[in-house]
Short mmCIF file of C-alpha atoms and ligand atoms in Angstrom, two decimals:
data_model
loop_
_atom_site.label_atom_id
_atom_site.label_comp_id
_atom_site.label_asym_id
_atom_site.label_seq_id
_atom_site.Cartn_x
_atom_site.Cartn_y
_atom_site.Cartn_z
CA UNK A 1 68.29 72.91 155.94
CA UNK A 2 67.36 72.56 152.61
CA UNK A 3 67.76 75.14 149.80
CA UNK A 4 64.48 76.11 148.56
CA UNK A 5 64.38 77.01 145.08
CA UNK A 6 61.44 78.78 143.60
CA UNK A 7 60.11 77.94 139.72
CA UNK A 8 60.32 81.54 138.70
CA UNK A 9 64.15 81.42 139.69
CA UNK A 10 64.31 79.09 137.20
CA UNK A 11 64.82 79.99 133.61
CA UNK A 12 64.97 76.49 131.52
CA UNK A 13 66.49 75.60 128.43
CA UNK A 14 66.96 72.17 126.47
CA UNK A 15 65.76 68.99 127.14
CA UNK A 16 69.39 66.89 128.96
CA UNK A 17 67.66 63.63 128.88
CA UNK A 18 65.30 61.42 130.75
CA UNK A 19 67.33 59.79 133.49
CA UNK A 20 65.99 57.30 136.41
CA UNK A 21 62.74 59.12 137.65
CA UNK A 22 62.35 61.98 135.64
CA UNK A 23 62.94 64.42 133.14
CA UNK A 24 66.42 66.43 132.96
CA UNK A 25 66.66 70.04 131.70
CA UNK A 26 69.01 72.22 130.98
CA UNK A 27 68.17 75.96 133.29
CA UNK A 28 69.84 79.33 134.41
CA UNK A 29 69.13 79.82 138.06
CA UNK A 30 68.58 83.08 138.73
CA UNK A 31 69.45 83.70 142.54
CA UNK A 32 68.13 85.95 144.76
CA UNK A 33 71.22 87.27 145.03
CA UNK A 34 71.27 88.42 141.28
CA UNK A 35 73.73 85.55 140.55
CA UNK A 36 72.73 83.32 137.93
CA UNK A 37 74.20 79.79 137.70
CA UNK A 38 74.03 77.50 135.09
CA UNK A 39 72.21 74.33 136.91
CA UNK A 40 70.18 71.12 135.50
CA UNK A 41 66.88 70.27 136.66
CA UNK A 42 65.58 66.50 137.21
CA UNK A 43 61.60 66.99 137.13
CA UNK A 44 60.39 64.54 139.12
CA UNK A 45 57.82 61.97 137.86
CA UNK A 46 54.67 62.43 139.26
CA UNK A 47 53.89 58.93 140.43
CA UNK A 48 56.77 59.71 142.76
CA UNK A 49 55.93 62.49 144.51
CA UNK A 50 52.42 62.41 145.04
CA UNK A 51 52.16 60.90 148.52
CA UNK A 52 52.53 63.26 151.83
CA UNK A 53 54.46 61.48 154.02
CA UNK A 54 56.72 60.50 150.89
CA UNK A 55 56.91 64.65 150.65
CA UNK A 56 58.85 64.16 154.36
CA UNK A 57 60.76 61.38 153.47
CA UNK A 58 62.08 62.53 150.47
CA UNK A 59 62.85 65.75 152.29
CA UNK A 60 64.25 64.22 154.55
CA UNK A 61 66.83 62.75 152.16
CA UNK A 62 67.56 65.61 150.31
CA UNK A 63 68.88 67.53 153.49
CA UNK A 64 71.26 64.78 153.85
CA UNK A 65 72.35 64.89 149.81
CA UNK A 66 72.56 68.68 150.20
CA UNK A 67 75.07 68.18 152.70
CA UNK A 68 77.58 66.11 150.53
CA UNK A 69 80.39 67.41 148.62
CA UNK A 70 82.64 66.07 146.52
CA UNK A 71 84.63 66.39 143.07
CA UNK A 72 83.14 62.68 141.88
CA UNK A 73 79.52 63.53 143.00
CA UNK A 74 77.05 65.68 141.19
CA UNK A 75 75.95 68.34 143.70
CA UNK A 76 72.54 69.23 144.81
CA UNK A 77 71.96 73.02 145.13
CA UNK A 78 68.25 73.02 145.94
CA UNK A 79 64.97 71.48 145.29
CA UNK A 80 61.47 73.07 144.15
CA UNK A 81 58.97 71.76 146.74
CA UNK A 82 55.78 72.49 144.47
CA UNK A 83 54.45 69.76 142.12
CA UNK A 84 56.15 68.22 140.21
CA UNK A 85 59.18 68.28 142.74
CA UNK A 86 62.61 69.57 140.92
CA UNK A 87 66.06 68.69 141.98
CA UNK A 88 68.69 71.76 140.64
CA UNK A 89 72.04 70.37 140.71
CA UNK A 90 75.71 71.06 139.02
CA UNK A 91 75.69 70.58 135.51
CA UNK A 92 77.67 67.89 134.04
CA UNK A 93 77.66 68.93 130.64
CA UNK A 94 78.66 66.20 129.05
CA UNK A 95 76.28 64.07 129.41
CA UNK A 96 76.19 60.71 131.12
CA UNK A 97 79.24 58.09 130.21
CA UNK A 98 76.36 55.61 129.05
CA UNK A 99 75.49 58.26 125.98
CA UNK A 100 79.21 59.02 125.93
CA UNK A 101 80.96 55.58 125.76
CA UNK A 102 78.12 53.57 123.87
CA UNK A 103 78.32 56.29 121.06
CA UNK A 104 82.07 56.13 121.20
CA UNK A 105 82.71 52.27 121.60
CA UNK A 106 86.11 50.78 120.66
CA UNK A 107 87.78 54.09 120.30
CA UNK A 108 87.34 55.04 124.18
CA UNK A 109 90.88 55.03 125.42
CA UNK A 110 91.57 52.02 128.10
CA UNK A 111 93.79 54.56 130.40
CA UNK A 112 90.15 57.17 129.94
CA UNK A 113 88.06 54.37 131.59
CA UNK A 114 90.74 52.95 133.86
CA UNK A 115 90.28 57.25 134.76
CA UNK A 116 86.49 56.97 135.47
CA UNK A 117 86.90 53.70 137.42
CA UNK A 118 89.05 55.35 140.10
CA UNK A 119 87.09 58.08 140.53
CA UNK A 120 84.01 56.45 140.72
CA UNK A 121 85.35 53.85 143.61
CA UNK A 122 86.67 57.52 144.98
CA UNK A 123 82.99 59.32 144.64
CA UNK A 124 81.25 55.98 146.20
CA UNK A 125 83.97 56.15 148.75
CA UNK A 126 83.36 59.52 149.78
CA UNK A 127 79.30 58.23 149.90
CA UNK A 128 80.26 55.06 151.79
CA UNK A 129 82.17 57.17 154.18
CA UNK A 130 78.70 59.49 155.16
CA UNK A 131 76.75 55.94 155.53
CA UNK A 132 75.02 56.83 152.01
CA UNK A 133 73.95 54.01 150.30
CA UNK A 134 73.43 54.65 146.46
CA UNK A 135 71.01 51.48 145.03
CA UNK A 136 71.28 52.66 141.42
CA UNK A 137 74.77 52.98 140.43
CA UNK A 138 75.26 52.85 136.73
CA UNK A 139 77.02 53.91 133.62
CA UNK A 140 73.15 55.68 132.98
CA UNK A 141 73.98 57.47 136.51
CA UNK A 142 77.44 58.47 136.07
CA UNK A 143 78.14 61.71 134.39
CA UNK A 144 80.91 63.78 132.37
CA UNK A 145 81.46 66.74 133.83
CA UNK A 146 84.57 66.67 131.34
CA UNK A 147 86.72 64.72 129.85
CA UNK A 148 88.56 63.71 132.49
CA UNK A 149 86.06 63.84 134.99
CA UNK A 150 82.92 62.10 135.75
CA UNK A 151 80.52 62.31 138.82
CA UNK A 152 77.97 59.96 140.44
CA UNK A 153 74.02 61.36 140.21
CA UNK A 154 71.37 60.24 141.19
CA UNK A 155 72.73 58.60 144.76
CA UNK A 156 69.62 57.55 147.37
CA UNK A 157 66.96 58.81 144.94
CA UNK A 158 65.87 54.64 145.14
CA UNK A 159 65.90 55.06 149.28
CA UNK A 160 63.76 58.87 149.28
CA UNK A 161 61.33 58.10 147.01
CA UNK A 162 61.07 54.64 148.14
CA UNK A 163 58.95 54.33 151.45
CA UNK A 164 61.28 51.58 152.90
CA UNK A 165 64.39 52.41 154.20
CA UNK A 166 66.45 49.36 152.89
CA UNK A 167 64.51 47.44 151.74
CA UNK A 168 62.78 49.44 148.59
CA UNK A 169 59.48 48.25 147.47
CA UNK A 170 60.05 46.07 144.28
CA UNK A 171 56.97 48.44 142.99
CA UNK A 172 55.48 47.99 139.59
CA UNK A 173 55.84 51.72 138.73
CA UNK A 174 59.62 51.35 139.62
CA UNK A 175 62.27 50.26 137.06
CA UNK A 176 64.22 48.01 139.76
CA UNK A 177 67.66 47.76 137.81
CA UNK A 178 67.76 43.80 137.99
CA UNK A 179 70.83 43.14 136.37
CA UNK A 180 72.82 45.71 138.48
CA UNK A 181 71.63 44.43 141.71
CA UNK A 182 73.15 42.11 144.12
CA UNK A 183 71.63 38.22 144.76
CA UNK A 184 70.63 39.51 147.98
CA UNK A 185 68.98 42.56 146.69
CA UNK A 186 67.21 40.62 144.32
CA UNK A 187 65.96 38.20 146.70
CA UNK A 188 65.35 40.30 149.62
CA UNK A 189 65.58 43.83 148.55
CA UNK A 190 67.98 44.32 150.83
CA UNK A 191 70.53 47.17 150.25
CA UNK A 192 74.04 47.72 151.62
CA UNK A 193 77.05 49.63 151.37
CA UNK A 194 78.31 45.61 150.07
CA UNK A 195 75.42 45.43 147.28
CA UNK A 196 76.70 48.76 146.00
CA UNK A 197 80.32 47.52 145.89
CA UNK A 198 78.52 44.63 143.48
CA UNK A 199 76.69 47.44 140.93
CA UNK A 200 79.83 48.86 140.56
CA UNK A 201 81.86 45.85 139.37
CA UNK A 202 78.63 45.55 136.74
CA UNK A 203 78.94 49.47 136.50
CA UNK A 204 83.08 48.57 135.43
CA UNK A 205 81.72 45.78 132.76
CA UNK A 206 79.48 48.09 131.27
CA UNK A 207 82.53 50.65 130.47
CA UNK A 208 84.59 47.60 129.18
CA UNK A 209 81.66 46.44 127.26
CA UNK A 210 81.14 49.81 125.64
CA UNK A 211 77.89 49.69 127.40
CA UNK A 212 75.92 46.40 126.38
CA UNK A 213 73.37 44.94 128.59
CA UNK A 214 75.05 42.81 131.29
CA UNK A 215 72.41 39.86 131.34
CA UNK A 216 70.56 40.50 128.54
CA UNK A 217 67.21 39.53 128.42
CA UNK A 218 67.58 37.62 131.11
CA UNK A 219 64.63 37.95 134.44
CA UNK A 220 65.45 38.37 138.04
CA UNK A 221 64.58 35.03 138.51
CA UNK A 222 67.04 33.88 135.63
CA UNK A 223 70.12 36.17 136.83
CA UNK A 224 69.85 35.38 140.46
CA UNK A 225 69.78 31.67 139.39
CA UNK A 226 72.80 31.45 137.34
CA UNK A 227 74.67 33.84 140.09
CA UNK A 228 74.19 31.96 143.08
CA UNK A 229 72.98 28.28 141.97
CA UNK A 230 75.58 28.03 139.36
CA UNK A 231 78.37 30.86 140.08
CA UNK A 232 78.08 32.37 136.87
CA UNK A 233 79.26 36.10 136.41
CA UNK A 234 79.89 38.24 133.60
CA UNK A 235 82.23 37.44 131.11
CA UNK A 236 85.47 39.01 131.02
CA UNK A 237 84.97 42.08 128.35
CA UNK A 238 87.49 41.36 125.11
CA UNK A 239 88.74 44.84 126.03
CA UNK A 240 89.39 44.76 129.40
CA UNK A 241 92.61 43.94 131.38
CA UNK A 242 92.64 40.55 133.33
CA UNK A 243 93.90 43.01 136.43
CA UNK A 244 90.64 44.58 136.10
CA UNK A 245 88.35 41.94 135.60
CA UNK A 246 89.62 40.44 138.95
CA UNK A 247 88.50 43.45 140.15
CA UNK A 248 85.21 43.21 138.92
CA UNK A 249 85.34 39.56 140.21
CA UNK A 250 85.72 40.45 143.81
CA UNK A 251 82.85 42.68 144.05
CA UNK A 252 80.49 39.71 142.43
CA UNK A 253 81.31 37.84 145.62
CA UNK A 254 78.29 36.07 146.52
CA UNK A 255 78.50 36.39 150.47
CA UNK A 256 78.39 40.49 150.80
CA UNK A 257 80.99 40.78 153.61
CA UNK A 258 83.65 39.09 151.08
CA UNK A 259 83.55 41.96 148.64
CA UNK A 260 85.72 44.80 149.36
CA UNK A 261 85.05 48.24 150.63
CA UNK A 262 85.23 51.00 148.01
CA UNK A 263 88.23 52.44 149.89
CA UNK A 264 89.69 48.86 149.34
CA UNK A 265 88.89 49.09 145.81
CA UNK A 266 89.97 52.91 145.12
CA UNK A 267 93.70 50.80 145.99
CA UNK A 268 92.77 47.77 144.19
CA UNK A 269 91.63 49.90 140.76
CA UNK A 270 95.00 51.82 141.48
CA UNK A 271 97.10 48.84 142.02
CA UNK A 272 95.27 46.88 138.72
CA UNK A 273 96.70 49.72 136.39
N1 1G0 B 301 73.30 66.97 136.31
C1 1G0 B 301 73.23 66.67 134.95
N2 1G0 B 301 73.98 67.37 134.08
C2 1G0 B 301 73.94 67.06 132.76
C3 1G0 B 301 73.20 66.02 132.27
N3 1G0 B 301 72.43 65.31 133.15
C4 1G0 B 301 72.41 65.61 134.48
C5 1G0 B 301 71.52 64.70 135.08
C6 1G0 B 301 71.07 64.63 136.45
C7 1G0 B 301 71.19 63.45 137.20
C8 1G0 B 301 70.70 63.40 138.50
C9 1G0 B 301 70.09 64.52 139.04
O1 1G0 B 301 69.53 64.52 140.31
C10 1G0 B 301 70.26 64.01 141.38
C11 1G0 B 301 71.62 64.28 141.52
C12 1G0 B 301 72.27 63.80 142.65
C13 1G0 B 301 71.57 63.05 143.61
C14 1G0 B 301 70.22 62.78 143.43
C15 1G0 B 301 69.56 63.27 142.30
C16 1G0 B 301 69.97 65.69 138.30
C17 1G0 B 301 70.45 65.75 137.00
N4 1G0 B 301 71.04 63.88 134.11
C18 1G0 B 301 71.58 64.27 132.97
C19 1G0 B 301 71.28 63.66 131.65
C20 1G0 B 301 72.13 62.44 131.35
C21 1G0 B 301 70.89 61.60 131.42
O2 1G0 B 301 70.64 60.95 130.22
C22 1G0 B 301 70.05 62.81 131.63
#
């Protein structure tokens, strides 16, 4: 069952960011058990978590999150069930790689982010492997627990806040990340253990890229045209090695049973090196 965590366990600190659906704080959880744990705490935009049967749902999904463990996933320790709903999970404390590699740019060593690819194809594998689908991956989701180590966040947030199982409602009040998304969860809004193989290939050209905006300024309608009318991808970042840019190639395949599995790709990122 869920951990429930109470606000007066919670003791909070600074302001970590504002990630996908809510605010991030730094806290000390003070357990009933006298322990106190350094944690951070994603607040929960209200527009998210006003519904009831949302409530179960989203419930629901943290039991399941709760349940996962693994050294490339953030972990979830507990939630606070009063409004606004709070998620208390591991602290990554540095930060997510988007802050970390878009302030750093050309001086991020190639063998650091050839690192972070590996383990991110081995936290997605560990999802894929407990039928998890993510439906957000992104450098903005991906975080530095240290240097050498980075964890996924933020993983089925997009499927427990969103009513439909896979297929999440293309809202208004939702950011849907367009240019992350795969043609067939553009078109559809259909999700898949295959459409997050395709967000991480983007998810690989955003580290290359030093974070830019893959597509820029381009619409949903624009992206999905050029991917599957005319077969355009993303160039081939200046910094990255052809090896890896195949890579990032076969998980833009258009058909989603073409693209490999993430335990296919925790070899193929090995074997690229
Ligand atoms: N855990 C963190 N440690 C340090 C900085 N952080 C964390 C999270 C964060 C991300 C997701 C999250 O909630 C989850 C986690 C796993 C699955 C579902 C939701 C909580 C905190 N977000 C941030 C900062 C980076 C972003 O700009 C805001």
């Amino acid at each position: 069952l869920t951990c429930l965590i109470k606000d007066s366990e919670l003791a909070f600190g600074d302001k970590l960011g504002s990630g996908s659906f809510g605010v991030v704080r730094k806290a000390e959880w003070h357990m009933p058990t006298g322990q106190v744990l350094p944690v951070a705490v994603k607040t929960l935009r209200a527009s998210m978590s006003r519904e009831a049967d949302l409530i179960t749902d989203f419930l629901q999904e943290v039991t399941t999150m709760q349940s996962l463990d693994h050294p490339n996933i953030i972990r979830l320790y507990g939630v606070v069930l009063t409004q606004p709903l709070k998620m208390v999970t591991e602290l990554a404390t540095f930060g997510s790689l988007y802050d970390i590699v878009r302030m750093r740019r050309g001086s991020y060593p190639l063998a650091r982010l050839w690192l972070f690819s590996s383990q991110i194809a081995a936290g997605m594998e560990y999802l894929e492997s407990h039928h998890f689908i993510h439906r957000d991956l992104a450098a903005r989701n991906v975080l530095l627990a240290s240097k050498e180590l980075v964890k996924i966040g933020d993983f089925g947030l997009m499927r427990g806040l969103g009513r439909d199982k896979d297929h999440y409602i293309m809202g208004a009040h939702r950011r849907i990340p367009f240019a992350w998304c795969a043609p067939e969860s553009l078109r559809v809004g259909f999700f898949s253990h295959a459409s997050d193989v395709w967000m991480y290939g983007v998810t690989l050209w955003e580290m290359f890229t030093y974070c830019e905006e893959p597509w820029l300024g381009l619409s949903a309608r624009q992206i999905l045209f050029r991917v599957e009318r005319e077969g355009e991808r993303l160039p081939r970042p200046s910094d990255c090695p052809q090896e890896l840019y195949s890579v990032m190639r076969k998980c833009w395949a258009c058909n989603p049973t073409d693209r490999p599995t993430f335990a296919q790709l925790t070899t193929l990122v090995a074997e690229a090196q």
